[in-house]
Short mmCIF file of C-alpha atoms in Angstrom, two decimals:
data_model
loop_
_atom_site.label_atom_id
_atom_site.label_comp_id
_atom_site.label_asym_id
_atom_site.label_seq_id
_atom_site.Cartn_x
_atom_site.Cartn_y
_atom_site.Cartn_z
CA MET A 1 47.18 40.79 -3.06
CA PRO A 2 50.64 39.85 -1.30
CA LEU A 3 50.48 40.51 2.03
CA ASN A 4 53.93 40.64 4.23
CA ILE A 5 53.27 39.60 8.26
CA VAL A 6 56.18 39.65 10.84
CA LEU A 7 55.18 36.97 13.63
CA VAL A 8 57.97 38.33 17.12
CA GLY A 9 58.77 35.10 18.52
CA PRO A 10 59.46 32.83 20.29
CA ALA A 11 57.09 30.05 19.07
CA PRO A 12 53.94 28.56 19.33
CA TRP A 13 53.60 30.95 16.62
CA GLY A 14 49.50 29.86 16.85
CA PHE A 15 47.76 28.58 13.81
CA ARG A 16 47.67 25.22 12.14
CA LEU A 17 48.33 24.49 8.07
CA THR A 18 47.01 22.86 5.49
CA GLY A 19 47.65 21.90 1.60
CA GLY A 20 51.04 21.38 -0.11
CA LYS A 21 52.61 20.10 -3.28
CA ASP A 22 51.97 17.05 -1.82
CA PHE A 23 48.13 16.90 -1.75
CA ASN A 24 47.94 19.22 -4.47
CA GLN A 25 46.57 21.91 -2.90
CA PRO A 26 48.22 25.26 -1.87
CA LEU A 27 49.12 26.07 1.48
CA THR A 28 46.27 27.51 3.62
CA VAL A 29 46.07 29.11 6.97
CA SER A 30 43.27 26.71 8.53
CA ARG A 31 42.98 27.54 12.29
CA ILE A 32 43.89 30.66 14.53
CA THR A 33 44.65 30.44 17.78
CA PRO A 34 42.80 32.97 19.47
CA GLY A 35 45.22 35.19 21.73
CA SER A 36 48.19 33.87 19.55
CA LYS A 37 51.07 35.43 18.15
CA ALA A 38 49.77 34.15 14.42
CA SER A 39 46.42 36.86 16.03
CA VAL A 40 48.59 39.53 17.09
CA ALA A 41 50.09 39.96 13.35
CA ASN A 42 46.80 39.52 11.92
CA LEU A 43 46.58 36.44 10.16
CA CYS A 44 43.71 35.04 9.53
CA SER A 45 42.13 31.89 8.85
CA GLY A 46 41.52 30.87 5.05
CA ASP A 47 45.24 33.02 3.65
CA VAL A 48 46.82 31.85 1.04
CA ILE A 49 50.86 31.87 1.55
CA LEU A 50 52.70 32.69 -1.04
CA ALA A 51 56.50 32.66 0.36
CA ILE A 52 57.92 31.34 3.99
CA GLU A 53 61.28 33.64 5.27
CA GLY A 54 60.84 34.53 1.70
CA VAL A 55 61.10 31.56 -0.52
CA PRO A 56 58.25 30.51 -2.51
CA ALA A 57 55.84 28.02 -0.98
CA ILE A 58 54.08 27.07 -4.79
CA ASP A 59 56.34 24.19 -4.85
CA MET A 60 56.93 23.56 -1.31
CA LEU A 61 55.70 19.96 0.28
CA HIS A 62 53.81 20.18 3.52
CA CYS A 63 56.78 18.30 6.24
CA ASP A 64 59.31 20.97 4.18
CA ALA A 65 56.67 23.85 5.29
CA GLN A 66 56.11 22.80 8.64
CA ASN A 67 60.46 22.56 9.35
CA MET A 68 60.78 25.61 7.89
CA ILE A 69 58.55 27.21 10.19
CA LYS A 70 60.02 25.47 13.04
CA GLU A 71 63.50 26.56 12.00
CA SER A 72 62.55 30.37 12.55
CA THR A 73 63.04 31.45 16.23
CA ASN A 74 62.75 34.60 16.84
CA GLN A 75 60.85 35.81 14.13
CA LEU A 76 58.32 34.39 11.43
CA CYS A 77 58.39 35.60 7.92
CA LEU A 78 55.36 35.38 5.92
CA THR A 79 54.22 36.13 2.30
CA VAL A 80 50.28 35.26 2.08
CA GLU A 81 47.60 36.47 -0.04
CA ARG A 82 43.48 37.23 1.47
CA SER A 83 41.06 37.54 -0.74
CA GLU A 84 38.58 40.54 -0.51
CA THR A 85 35.91 38.19 1.45
CA ARG A 86 36.04 38.18 5.31
CA LEU A 87 33.87 35.37 7.60
CA TRP A 88 32.16 37.90 10.08
CA SER A 89 32.75 37.19 13.58
CA PRO A 90 31.18 39.00 16.82
CA GLN A 91 34.11 40.33 18.68
CA VAL A 92 34.04 42.25 22.09
CA THR A 93 35.41 45.48 22.36
CA GLU A 94 36.59 47.06 25.96
CA GLU A 95 38.87 50.45 25.96
CA GLY A 96 38.90 51.00 22.32
CA LYS A 97 40.72 46.88 20.95
CA ALA A 98 38.87 43.90 20.34
CA ASN A 99 39.24 40.86 22.90
CA PRO A 100 40.26 38.01 21.47
CA PHE A 101 39.20 35.14 23.70
CA LYS A 102 35.46 37.09 23.82
CA ILE A 103 32.57 36.78 21.33
CA ASN A 104 29.65 39.13 21.32
CA LEU A 105 26.70 36.62 20.92
CA GLU A 106 23.74 39.27 21.74
CA ALA A 107 21.35 39.66 18.81
CA GLU A 108 21.59 42.92 16.81
CA GLN A 109 18.85 44.75 16.49
CA GLN A 110 16.80 44.74 13.25
CA GLU A 111 13.72 46.58 11.65
CA TYR A 112 10.45 45.44 12.10
CA GLN A 113 7.81 44.34 8.77
CA PRO A 114 4.39 42.86 9.25
CA ILE A 115 3.74 40.40 6.35
CA GLY A 116 1.55 42.50 4.55
CA THR A 117 1.27 43.02 0.35
CA GLY A 118 4.59 42.12 -0.09
CA HIS A 119 4.33 38.04 0.85
CA ASN A 120 2.64 36.18 -1.05
CA ARG A 121 0.31 34.06 1.92
CA LYS A 122 -2.14 32.44 -0.07
CA ALA A 123 -1.24 30.80 -3.09
CA GLN A 124 -3.19 32.02 -6.07
CA PRO A 125 -4.29 29.42 -8.79
CA PHE A 126 -4.20 30.14 -12.78
CA ILE A 127 -6.67 31.59 -14.92
CA ALA A 128 -8.89 28.48 -14.53
CA ALA A 129 -10.47 29.41 -18.39
CA ALA A 130 -9.25 30.33 -22.00
CA ASN A 131 -11.23 32.04 -24.52
CA ILE A 132 -11.01 29.92 -28.25
CA ASP A 133 -12.90 32.76 -29.90
CA GLU A 134 -15.06 35.82 -29.28
CA LYS A 135 -18.37 33.43 -28.05
CA ARG A 136 -16.49 30.74 -27.12
CA GLN A 137 -14.82 29.65 -23.84
CA VAL A 138 -13.16 26.42 -22.16
CA VAL A 139 -13.26 26.25 -18.34
CA SER A 140 -11.23 23.35 -16.54
CA SER A 141 -12.16 22.41 -13.50
CA ALA A 142 -7.98 21.19 -12.69
CA TYR A 143 -6.35 23.36 -9.86
CA ASN A 144 -3.51 24.87 -10.69
CA THR A 145 -4.29 24.10 -14.62
CA PRO A 146 -2.65 26.93 -17.14
CA ILE A 147 -4.72 26.54 -19.36
CA GLY A 148 -5.06 29.98 -19.47
CA LEU A 149 -1.15 30.58 -21.03
CA TYR A 150 -2.57 28.64 -23.94
CA SER A 151 -3.32 30.29 -26.78
CA SER A 152 -6.34 29.95 -28.33
CA GLY A 153 -4.61 27.53 -31.89
CA ASN A 154 -2.72 25.21 -29.19
CA ILE A 155 -5.64 24.65 -27.29
CA GLN A 156 -7.70 23.95 -30.40
CA ASP A 157 -5.36 20.87 -31.70
CA ALA A 158 -4.72 19.67 -27.49
CA MET A 159 -8.96 19.18 -27.66
CA GLN A 160 -9.50 17.93 -31.41
CA GLY A 161 -5.78 15.43 -29.95
CA GLN A 162 -8.43 14.50 -27.02
CA MET A 163 -11.48 14.09 -28.71
CA ARG A 164 -10.44 12.35 -31.55
CA GLY A 165 -10.39 9.23 -29.61
CA LEU A 166 -14.21 9.66 -28.21
CA VAL A 167 -15.76 11.03 -31.00
CA HIS A 168 -15.76 9.12 -34.29
CA ASP A 169 -15.82 10.48 -37.58
CA ARG A 170 -19.04 9.88 -39.54
CA PRO A 171 -17.99 7.88 -42.85
CA GLU A 172 -18.39 9.09 -46.14
CA GLY A 173 -21.79 8.16 -48.62
CA THR A 174 -24.94 8.54 -45.11
CA LYS A 175 -28.01 10.79 -44.56
CA THR A 176 -29.44 12.14 -42.62
CA LEU A 177 -32.90 10.16 -41.04
CA THR A 178 -35.73 12.38 -41.26
CA SER A 179 -38.09 9.28 -39.01
CA ILE A 180 -37.22 6.89 -37.19
CA GLU A 181 -38.76 4.48 -39.48
CA GLU A 182 -35.99 5.24 -41.76
CA SER A 183 -33.00 3.46 -39.52
CA ASP A 184 -32.13 -0.12 -40.66
CA VAL A 185 -31.76 -0.85 -36.44
CA TYR A 186 -35.37 -0.57 -36.64
CA GLN A 187 -36.51 -1.85 -40.12
CA MET A 188 -34.20 -4.98 -38.95
CA LEU A 189 -35.96 -5.56 -35.38
CA GLN A 190 -39.60 -4.80 -37.30
CA ARG A 191 -38.80 -7.50 -39.31
CA ASN A 192 -38.17 -9.78 -36.63
CA GLN A 193 -41.07 -9.35 -35.26
CA GLU A 194 -43.05 -10.00 -37.75
CA GLU A 195 -41.43 -13.43 -38.87
CA PRO A 196 -42.60 -16.34 -37.19
CA GLN A 197 -40.07 -18.24 -35.40
CA GLU A 198 -39.35 -21.71 -33.71
CA PRO A 199 -39.31 -22.16 -30.51
CA ARG A 200 -35.82 -23.24 -29.59
CA GLN A 201 -35.44 -26.47 -27.78
CA SER A 202 -32.47 -28.26 -26.29
CA GLY A 203 -31.28 -31.40 -27.98
CA SER A 204 -32.48 -33.86 -25.46
CA PHE A 205 -36.06 -32.42 -26.21
CA LYS A 206 -35.27 -32.13 -30.34
CA ALA A 207 -34.56 -35.98 -29.78
CA LEU A 208 -37.70 -36.69 -27.55
CA GLN A 209 -39.86 -35.10 -29.92
CA ASP A 210 -38.10 -37.02 -32.93
CA PHE A 211 -39.32 -39.99 -31.20
CA VAL A 212 -41.87 -39.20 -30.50
CA ASP A 213 -43.27 -38.00 -34.37
CA SER A 214 -41.86 -41.31 -35.92
CA ASP A 215 -43.58 -43.91 -33.13
CA GLY A 216 -41.58 -45.06 -32.31
CA THR A 217 -39.57 -45.77 -35.96
CA ARG A 218 -36.63 -44.04 -34.98
CA PRO A 219 -34.20 -44.70 -32.48
CA LEU A 220 -34.13 -42.70 -29.72
CA MET A 221 -30.20 -40.79 -29.39
CA THR A 222 -28.79 -40.24 -26.35
CA ARG A 223 -25.70 -39.25 -25.26
CA THR A 224 -24.12 -40.39 -21.08
CA VAL A 225 -23.25 -36.81 -19.52
CA ARG A 226 -20.90 -38.30 -15.89
CA ALA A 227 -21.20 -35.23 -13.54
CA PRO A 228 -17.96 -33.50 -12.75
CA THR A 229 -15.71 -35.21 -10.14
CA THR A 230 -12.84 -33.34 -8.90
CA LYS A 231 -9.25 -34.13 -8.20
CA PRO A 232 -8.70 -35.20 -4.85
CA THR A 233 -5.24 -32.69 -4.08
CA THR A 234 -1.89 -34.58 -4.46
CA PRO A 235 0.60 -33.27 -1.39
CA THR A 236 3.33 -31.54 -2.47
CA GLY A 237 6.78 -32.74 -2.62
CA ASN A 238 7.71 -30.86 0.28
CA LEU A 239 5.72 -32.08 2.61
CA GLN A 240 6.66 -36.16 1.42
CA LYS A 241 10.35 -35.75 2.28
CA LEU A 242 9.49 -34.62 5.99
CA PRO A 243 10.92 -36.72 8.26
CA LEU A 244 8.14 -38.16 10.95
CA CYS A 245 9.26 -37.94 14.92
CA ASP A 246 9.85 -40.79 15.94
CA LYS A 247 8.98 -39.98 19.61
CA CYS A 248 5.21 -37.55 18.48
CA GLY A 249 4.87 -38.92 14.76
CA ASN A 250 4.90 -35.01 13.46
CA GLY A 251 6.58 -33.60 10.22
CA ILE A 252 9.91 -32.65 11.71
CA VAL A 253 11.04 -29.15 10.23
CA GLY A 254 14.03 -27.12 11.06
CA THR A 255 16.56 -29.66 13.39
CA VAL A 256 16.53 -32.84 13.27
CA VAL A 257 18.26 -34.64 15.57
CA LYS A 258 18.95 -38.53 14.40
CA ALA A 259 19.63 -41.33 16.56
CA ARG A 260 20.52 -44.52 14.27
CA ASP A 261 17.75 -44.72 11.98
CA GLN A 262 15.30 -42.99 14.27
CA TYR A 263 14.28 -38.91 13.82
CA ARG A 264 13.72 -37.34 16.39
CA HIS A 265 12.65 -33.09 17.46
CA PRO A 266 15.45 -31.83 19.30
CA GLY A 267 12.65 -30.96 22.19
CA CYS A 268 11.56 -35.11 21.72
CA PHE A 269 15.62 -36.20 22.30
CA VAL A 270 15.14 -36.71 25.66
CA CYS A 271 14.39 -39.89 28.27
CA SER A 272 11.72 -42.59 28.43
CA ASP A 273 11.86 -42.41 32.40
CA CYS A 274 12.89 -39.06 33.55
CA ASP A 275 12.05 -36.89 30.41
CA ILE A 276 15.74 -35.44 30.66
CA ASN A 277 17.37 -33.67 27.21
CA LEU A 278 20.02 -35.95 26.69
CA LYS A 279 22.04 -33.03 24.55
CA GLN A 280 25.62 -34.18 24.95
CA LYS A 281 25.18 -36.22 27.57
CA GLY A 282 25.28 -39.56 26.43
CA TYR A 283 22.56 -42.24 24.98
CA PHE A 284 21.27 -45.66 25.77
CA PHE A 285 19.07 -47.96 23.42
CA VAL A 286 17.27 -50.29 25.34
CA GLU A 287 14.18 -52.48 23.51
CA GLY A 288 13.95 -49.94 21.00
CA GLN A 289 13.82 -46.89 23.27
CA LEU A 290 16.02 -44.16 24.33
CA TYR A 291 17.54 -43.98 27.86
CA CYS A 292 19.97 -41.87 29.78
CA GLU A 293 22.32 -43.67 31.47
CA MET A 294 21.49 -43.92 34.44
CA HIS A 295 18.02 -45.44 33.34
CA ALA A 296 19.39 -47.88 30.99
CA ARG A 297 21.75 -49.20 33.87
CA ALA A 298 19.03 -50.03 35.77
CA ARG A 299 16.64 -51.85 32.50
CA THR A 300 19.74 -53.82 31.96
CA ALA A 301 21.16 -54.70 35.73
CA PRO A 302 20.62 -58.69 35.56
CA PRO A 303 18.27 -60.53 39.07
CA ASP A 304 19.12 -61.18 42.03
CA GLY A 305 21.13 -64.34 42.28
CA HIS A 306 22.44 -63.60 39.01
CA ASP A 307 26.55 -62.47 38.07
CA LEU A 308 26.59 -60.15 34.55
CA ILE A 309 29.39 -61.84 32.51
CA THR A 310 30.97 -59.94 29.25
CA THR A 311 30.82 -62.51 26.30
CA TYR A 312 33.52 -62.41 22.99
CA THR A 313 32.48 -63.51 19.97
CA SER A 314 35.55 -66.40 18.58
CA ALA A 315 37.48 -64.18 14.99
#
């Protein structure tokens, strides 16, 4: 139901507006400042604005609505639509009037009802047994099994489906045995025990027995058997490709320092005399060894009484 609300000026009015045609949402009051002119005029959060100063706000942009509200100086007339449900907020009443700046945080007294029969304090399982007929009953050991909810026909179908893979059907034409002597398996075992059988021999003993029985006329056929040999494991290709450190001789994994044709670990890239790391300090090769600048000059200094002469190769 539309409501006409008049806010007595001057501005500020004390409410915040959201929505508009450019947002595809209706113009709605989103916030009310307590104690403001909008709060005194009973403008509530959630009210949908239908008209501003008599102008319909259905097709109004958000900025147009703001400009029209700012142009109102003495009073502001709004036509709003308010839903029936409102958010409840505890208020403090002083001298018969609600104080907009105070909120009642005291808990309301409620009727105490102890937990009794109205609450299911302990989960009760389903019936763990079901009657197939008057004399037979199926009992399940599973917890909370709903077997008692099924009919006798469904239980029989389920049991037949489960037992089909465990119990095989009896082949047709079989007869019921009256004694164990009629069993085919029993008769086969008896025949095996009564018939004499030759002792089993390996191929080597059989060839040796034939050679002895023939008085040496039949050649002895033997076969050479080699003991199984284990092939040495070939190193993986990744280990063969690892560069070896020129200083410690171990493989280098990760960062590699290359000086001329030599590879070193970053920690092995040091001077041969003072063991100072040569990273970003410059290095010198003297007789195949790495040195810092100071020790390289000391090793290349000429003997006493000799001068250092620089020679140039002819072009």
